[in-house]
Short mmCIF file of C-alpha atoms and ligand atoms in Angstrom, two decimals:
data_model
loop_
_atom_site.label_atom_id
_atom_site.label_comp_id
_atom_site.label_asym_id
_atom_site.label_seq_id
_atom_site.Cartn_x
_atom_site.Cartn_y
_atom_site.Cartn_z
CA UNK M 242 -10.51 -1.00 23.71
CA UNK M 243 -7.20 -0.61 25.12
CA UNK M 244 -6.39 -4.00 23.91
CA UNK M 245 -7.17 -2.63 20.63
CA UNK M 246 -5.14 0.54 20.38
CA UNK M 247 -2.26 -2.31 21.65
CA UNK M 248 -2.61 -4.27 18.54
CA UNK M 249 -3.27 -1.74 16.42
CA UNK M 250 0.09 -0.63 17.48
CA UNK M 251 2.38 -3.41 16.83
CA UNK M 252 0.66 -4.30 13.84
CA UNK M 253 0.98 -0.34 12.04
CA UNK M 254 4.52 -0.81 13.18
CA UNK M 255 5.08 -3.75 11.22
CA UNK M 256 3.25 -3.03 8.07
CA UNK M 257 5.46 0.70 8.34
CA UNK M 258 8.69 -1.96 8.43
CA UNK M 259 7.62 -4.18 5.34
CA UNK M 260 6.83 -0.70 3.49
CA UNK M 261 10.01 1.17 4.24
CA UNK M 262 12.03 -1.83 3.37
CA UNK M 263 9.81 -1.52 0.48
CA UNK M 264 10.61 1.95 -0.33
CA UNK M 265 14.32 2.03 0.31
CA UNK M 266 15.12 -1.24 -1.49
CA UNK M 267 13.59 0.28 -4.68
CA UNK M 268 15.39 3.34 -4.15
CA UNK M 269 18.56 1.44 -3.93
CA UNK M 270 17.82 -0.19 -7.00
CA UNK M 271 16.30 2.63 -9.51
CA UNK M 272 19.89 4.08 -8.88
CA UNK M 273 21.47 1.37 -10.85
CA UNK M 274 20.03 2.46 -13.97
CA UNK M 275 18.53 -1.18 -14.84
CA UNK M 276 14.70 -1.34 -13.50
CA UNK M 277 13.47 -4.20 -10.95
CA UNK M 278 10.83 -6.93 -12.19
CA UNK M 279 11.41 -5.67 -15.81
CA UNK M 280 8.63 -2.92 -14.86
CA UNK M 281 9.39 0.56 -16.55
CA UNK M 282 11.32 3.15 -14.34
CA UNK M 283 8.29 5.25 -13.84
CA UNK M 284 6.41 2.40 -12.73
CA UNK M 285 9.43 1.54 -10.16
CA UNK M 286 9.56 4.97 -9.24
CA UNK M 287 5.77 5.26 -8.82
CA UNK M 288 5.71 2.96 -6.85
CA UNK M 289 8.88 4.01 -4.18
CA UNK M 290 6.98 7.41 -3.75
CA UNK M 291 3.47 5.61 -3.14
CA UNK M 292 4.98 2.72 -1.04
CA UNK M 293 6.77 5.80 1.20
CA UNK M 294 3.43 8.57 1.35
CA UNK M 295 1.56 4.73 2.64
CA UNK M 296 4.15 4.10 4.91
CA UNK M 297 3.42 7.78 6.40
CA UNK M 298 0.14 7.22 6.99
CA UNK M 299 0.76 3.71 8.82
CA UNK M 300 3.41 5.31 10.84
CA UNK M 301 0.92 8.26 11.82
CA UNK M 302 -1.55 5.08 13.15
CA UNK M 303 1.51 3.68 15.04
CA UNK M 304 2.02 6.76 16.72
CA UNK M 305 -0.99 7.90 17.22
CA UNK M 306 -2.66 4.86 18.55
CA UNK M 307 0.30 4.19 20.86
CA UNK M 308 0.31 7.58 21.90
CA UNK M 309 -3.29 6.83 23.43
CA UNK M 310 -2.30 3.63 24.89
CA UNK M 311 -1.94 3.64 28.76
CA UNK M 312 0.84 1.36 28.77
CA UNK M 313 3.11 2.54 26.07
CA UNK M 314 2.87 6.06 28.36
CA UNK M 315 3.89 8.40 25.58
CA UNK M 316 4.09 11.98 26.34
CA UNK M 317 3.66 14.42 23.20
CA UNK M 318 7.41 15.30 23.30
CA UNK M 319 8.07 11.40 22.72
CA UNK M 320 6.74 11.60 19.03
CA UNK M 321 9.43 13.99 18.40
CA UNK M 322 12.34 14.22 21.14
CA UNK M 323 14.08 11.01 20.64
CA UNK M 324 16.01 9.23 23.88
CA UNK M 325 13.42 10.99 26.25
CA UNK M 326 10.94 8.28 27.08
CA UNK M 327 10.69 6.48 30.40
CA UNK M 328 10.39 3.20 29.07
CA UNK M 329 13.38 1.78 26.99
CA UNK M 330 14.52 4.97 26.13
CA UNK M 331 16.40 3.97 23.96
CA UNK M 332 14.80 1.76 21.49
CA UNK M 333 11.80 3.37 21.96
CA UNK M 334 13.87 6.71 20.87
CA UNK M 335 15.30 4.73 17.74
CA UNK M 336 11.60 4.84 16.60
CA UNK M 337 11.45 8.73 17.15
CA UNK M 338 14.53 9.72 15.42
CA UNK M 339 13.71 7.03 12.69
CA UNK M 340 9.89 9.20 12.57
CA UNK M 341 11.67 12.24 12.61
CA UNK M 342 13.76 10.97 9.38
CA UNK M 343 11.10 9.69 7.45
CA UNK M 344 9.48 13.03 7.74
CA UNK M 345 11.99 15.17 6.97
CA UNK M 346 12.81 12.77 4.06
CA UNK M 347 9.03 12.83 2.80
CA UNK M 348 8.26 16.56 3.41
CA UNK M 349 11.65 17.72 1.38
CA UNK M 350 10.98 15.08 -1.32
CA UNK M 351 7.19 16.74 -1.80
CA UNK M 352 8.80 20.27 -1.91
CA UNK M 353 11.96 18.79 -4.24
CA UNK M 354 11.29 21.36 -7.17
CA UNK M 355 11.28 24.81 -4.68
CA UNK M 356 14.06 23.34 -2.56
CA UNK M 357 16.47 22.23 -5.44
CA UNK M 358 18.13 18.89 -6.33
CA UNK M 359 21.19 19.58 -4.12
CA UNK M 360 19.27 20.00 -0.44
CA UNK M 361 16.51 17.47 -1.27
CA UNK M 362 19.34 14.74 -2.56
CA UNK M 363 21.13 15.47 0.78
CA UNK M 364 17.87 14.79 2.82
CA UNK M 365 17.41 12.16 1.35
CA UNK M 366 20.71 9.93 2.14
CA UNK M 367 19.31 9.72 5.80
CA UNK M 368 17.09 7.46 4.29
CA UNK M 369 20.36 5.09 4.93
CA UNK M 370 20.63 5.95 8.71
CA UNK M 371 16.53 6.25 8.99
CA UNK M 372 15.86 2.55 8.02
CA UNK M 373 18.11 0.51 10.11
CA UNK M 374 17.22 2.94 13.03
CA UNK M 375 13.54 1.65 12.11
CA UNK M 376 14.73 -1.80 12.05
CA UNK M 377 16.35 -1.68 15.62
CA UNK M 378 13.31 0.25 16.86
CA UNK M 379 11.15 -2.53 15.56
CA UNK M 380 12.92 -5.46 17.33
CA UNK M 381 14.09 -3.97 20.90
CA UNK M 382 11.41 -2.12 21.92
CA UNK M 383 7.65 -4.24 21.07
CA UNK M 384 6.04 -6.79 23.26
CA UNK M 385 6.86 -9.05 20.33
CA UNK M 386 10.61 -8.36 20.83
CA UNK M 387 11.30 -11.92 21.36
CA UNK M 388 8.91 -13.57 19.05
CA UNK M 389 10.20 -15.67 16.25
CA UNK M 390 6.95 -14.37 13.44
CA UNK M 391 8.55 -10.41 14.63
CA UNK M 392 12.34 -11.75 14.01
CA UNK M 393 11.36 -13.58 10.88
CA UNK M 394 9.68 -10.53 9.44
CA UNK M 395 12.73 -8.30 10.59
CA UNK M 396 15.19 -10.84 9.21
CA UNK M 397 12.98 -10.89 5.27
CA UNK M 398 13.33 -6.95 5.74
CA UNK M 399 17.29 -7.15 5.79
CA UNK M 400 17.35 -9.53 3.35
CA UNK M 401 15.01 -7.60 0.85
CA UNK M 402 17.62 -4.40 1.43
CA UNK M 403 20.88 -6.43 1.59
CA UNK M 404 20.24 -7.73 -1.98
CA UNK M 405 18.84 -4.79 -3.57
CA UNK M 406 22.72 -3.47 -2.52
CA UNK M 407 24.17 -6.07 -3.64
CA UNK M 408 22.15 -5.98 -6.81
CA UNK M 409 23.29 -2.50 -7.22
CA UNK M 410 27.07 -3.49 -6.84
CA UNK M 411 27.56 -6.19 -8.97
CA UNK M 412 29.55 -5.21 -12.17
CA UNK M 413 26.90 -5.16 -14.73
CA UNK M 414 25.37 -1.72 -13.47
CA UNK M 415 28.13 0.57 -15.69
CA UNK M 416 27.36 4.31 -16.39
CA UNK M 417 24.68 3.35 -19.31
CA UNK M 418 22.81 0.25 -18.25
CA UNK M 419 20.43 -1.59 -20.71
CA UNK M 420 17.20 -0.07 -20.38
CA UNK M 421 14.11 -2.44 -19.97
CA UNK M 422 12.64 -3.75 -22.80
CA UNK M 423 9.03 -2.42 -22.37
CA UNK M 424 5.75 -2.06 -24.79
CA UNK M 425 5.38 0.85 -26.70
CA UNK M 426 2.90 1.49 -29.06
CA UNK M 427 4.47 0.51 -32.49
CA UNK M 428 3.59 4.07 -34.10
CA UNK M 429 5.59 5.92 -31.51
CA UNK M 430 8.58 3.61 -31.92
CA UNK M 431 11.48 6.10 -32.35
CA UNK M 432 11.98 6.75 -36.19
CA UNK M 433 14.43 6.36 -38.64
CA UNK M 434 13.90 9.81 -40.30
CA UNK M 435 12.82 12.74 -37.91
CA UNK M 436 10.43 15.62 -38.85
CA UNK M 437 12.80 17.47 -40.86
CA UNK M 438 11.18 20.58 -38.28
CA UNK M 439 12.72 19.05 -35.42
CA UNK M 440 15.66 21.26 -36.26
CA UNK M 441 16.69 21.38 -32.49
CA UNK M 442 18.39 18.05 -33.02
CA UNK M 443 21.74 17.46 -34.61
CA UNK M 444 22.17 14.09 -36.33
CA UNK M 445 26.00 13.29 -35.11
CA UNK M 446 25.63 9.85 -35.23
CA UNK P 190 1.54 26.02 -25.82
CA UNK P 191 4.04 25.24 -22.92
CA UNK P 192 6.95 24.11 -24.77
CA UNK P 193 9.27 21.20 -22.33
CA UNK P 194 12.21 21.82 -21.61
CA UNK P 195 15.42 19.32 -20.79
CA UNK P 196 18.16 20.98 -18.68
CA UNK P 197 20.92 19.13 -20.32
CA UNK P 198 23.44 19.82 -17.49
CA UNK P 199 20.95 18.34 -15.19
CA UNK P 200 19.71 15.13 -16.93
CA UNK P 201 20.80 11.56 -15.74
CA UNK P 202 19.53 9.44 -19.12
CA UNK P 203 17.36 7.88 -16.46
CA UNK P 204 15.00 7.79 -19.27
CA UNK P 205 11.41 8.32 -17.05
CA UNK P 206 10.96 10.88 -19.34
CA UNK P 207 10.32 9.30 -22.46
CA UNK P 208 8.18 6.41 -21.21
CA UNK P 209 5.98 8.88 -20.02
CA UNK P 210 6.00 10.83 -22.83
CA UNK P 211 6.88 8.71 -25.88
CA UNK P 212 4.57 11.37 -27.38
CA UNK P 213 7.14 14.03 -27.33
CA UNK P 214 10.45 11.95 -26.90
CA UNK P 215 12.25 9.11 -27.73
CA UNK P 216 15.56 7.58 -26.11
CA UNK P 217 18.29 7.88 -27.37
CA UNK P 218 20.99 4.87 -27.27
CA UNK P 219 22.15 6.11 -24.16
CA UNK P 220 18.90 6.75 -22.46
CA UNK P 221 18.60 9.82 -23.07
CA UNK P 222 15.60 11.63 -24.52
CA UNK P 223 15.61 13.12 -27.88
CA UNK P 224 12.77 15.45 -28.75
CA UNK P 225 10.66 14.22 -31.52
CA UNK P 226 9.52 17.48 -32.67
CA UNK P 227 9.47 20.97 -31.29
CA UNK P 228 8.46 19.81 -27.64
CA UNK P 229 6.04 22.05 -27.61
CA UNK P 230 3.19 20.41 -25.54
CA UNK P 231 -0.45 20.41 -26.75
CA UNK P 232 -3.00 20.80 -24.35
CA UNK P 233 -4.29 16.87 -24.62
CA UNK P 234 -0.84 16.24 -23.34
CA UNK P 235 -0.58 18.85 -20.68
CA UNK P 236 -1.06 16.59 -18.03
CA UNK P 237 1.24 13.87 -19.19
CA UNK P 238 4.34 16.84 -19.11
CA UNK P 239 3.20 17.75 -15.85
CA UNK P 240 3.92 13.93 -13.78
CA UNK P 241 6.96 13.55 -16.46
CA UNK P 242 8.21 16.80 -15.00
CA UNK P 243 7.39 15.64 -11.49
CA UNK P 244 9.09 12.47 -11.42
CA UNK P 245 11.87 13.27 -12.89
CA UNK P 246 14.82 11.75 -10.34
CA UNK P 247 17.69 14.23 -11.53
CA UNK P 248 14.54 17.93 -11.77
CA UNK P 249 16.27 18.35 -15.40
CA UNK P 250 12.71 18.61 -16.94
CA UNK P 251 10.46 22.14 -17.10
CA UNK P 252 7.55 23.71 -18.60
CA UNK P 253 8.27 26.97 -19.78
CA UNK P 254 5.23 29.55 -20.81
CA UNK P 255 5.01 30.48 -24.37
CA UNK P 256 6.17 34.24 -23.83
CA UNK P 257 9.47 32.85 -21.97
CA UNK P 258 10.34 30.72 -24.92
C1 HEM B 512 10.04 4.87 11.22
C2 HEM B 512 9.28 4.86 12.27
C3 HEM B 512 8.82 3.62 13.03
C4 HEM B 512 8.74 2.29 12.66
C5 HEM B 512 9.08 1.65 11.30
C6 HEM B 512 8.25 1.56 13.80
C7 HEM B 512 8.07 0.18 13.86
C8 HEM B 512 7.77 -0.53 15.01
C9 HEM B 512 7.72 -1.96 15.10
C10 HEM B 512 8.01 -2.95 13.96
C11 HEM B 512 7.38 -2.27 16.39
C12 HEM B 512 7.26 -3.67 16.99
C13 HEM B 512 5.80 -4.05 17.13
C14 HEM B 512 5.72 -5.34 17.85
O1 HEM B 512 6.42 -5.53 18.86
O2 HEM B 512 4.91 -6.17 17.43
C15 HEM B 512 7.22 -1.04 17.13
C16 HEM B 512 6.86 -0.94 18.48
C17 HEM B 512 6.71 0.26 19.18
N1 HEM B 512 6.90 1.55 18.67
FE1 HEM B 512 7.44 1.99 16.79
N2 HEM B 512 8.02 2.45 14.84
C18 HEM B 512 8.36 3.73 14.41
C19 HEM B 512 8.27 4.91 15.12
C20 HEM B 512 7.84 5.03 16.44
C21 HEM B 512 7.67 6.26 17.16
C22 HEM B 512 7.93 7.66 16.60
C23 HEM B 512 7.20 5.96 18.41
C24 HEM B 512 6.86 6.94 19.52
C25 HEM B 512 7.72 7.37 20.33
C26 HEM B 512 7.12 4.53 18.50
C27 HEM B 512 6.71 3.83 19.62
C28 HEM B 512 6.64 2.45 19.70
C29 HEM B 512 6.27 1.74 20.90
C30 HEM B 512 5.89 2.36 22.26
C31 HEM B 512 6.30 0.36 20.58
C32 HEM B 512 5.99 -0.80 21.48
C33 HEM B 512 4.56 -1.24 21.26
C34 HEM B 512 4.25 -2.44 22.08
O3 HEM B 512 4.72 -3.53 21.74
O4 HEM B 512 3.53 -2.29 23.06
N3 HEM B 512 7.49 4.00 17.26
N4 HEM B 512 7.46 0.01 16.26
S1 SF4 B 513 13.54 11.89 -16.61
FE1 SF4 B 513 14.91 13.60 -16.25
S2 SF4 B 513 16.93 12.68 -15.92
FE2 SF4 B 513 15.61 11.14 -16.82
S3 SF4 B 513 16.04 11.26 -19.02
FE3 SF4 B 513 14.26 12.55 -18.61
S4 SF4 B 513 15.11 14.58 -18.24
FE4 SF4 B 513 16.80 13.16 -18.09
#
């Protein structure tokens, strides 16, 4: 049973890794106006909110399961207070303060219409300092900290983030990108002549 | 009917709107959505407005209540 909460562990930790790399890879990307896979942005973005609520949930099994494993000896204040843990404080509080990120991050993102475009976008850039920390966390601290499958994985993570940045840097990505070409239904293609009630809508071009 | 509305000053062209709604909006050149009509939203599309207003990256999109418009 023990045993259990041990690989349940390592294994939530991992799959919260591949997700957040996940997440903030697409949210590198969406910024650069052209859309990944040739999916629509609303798809893209879809799927960077879903991919980050799932990566909540995995990271609430991480904690929780090594909070009740009697070697990982996690006191309450652990989950939260990062650097205060007896064992490798400090990787092991890389993992807190990366928590601590991802929730602030998530919670302001959920309440992003009361609190306002300014304070949520400003959350949100820790999303830069919260994944690396994550990263680090992932590789010092496990049993698995010296096992190629753990560096492999960790190493694909990188990669997956390096080149969404570099995606998002090369020259192409100006002010007004292409847009995807995507399916629409042929009857609301965008028409030559608008309702003449539109009104709203000055034809300057 | 709740009418949308498109904070102008706010919008990014990020054009999420418009594949969401192609109902009520179409792209412009530039990504940006032009209404089709009135944009006032009829109840079959109610829902539709609703995620279009909550994904929208840049919060440029609202509903506003018949009386308010
Ligand atoms: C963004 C948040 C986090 C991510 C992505 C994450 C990810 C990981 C990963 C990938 C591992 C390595 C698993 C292995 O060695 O196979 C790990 C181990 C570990 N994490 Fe986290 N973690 C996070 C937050 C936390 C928090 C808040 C705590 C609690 C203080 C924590 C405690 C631990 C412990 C004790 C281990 C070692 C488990 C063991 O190998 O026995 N982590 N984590
Ligand atoms: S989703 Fe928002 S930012 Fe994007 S085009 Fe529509 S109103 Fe503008």
């Amino acid at each position: 049973m023990t045993d259990a909460l041990w690989y349940f562990g390592r294994g939530s930790g991992v799959v919260s890794l591949v997700l957040l790399t996940v997440v903030v890879a697409l949210g590198v990307g969406a910024r650069s106006g052209r859309t990944a896979f040739g999916l629509p942005a609303f798809a893209v973005n879809l799927v960077h909110r879903n991919a980050a609520l799932l990566a909540v949930v995995f990271l609430v099994g991480h904690v929780v399961s090594l909070f009740f494993d009697p070697y990982a000896q996690l006191r309450v204040f652990d989950l939260v207070l990062p650097f205060a843990g007896n064992y490798r404080p400090l990787w092991q509080g890389l993992g807190t303060l990366a928590f601590d990120l991802v929730l602030a991050i998530v919670a302001t993102s959920l309440l992003r219409h009361r609190l306002g475009a300014r304070t949520w976008r400003l959350v949100h850039w820790l999303a830069y300092l919260s994944w690396p920390t994550a990263l680090l966390h992932g590789l010092g601290t496990g049993s698995d900290n010296g096992a190629v499958w753990l560096w492999s994985i960790s190493a694909l993570c990188t990669a997956t983030v390096l080149a969404a940045v570099v995606w998002r840097l090369t020259p192409g990505f100006g002010r007004f990108p292409q847009r995807a070409p995507r399916q629409v239904n042929p009857r609301l293609l965008p028409t030559r002549t608008r309702p003449a009630e539109a009104g709203t809508l000055e034809e300057a071009r | 009917m709740n009418r949308l509305h498109v904070d102008w000053t706010a919008c990014d062209g990020r054009g999420l709107c418009a594949e969401l709604l192609p109902e009520l909006l179409v792209e412009d050149d530039w990504g940006y959505p032009a209404p089709r009509g009135d944009m006032s939203v009829p109840p079959a599309l109610e829902p539709a407005a609703r995620q279009a207003v909550d994904r929208c990256p840049a919060l440029a999109l609202r509903l506003t209540a018949p009386a308010s418009s």
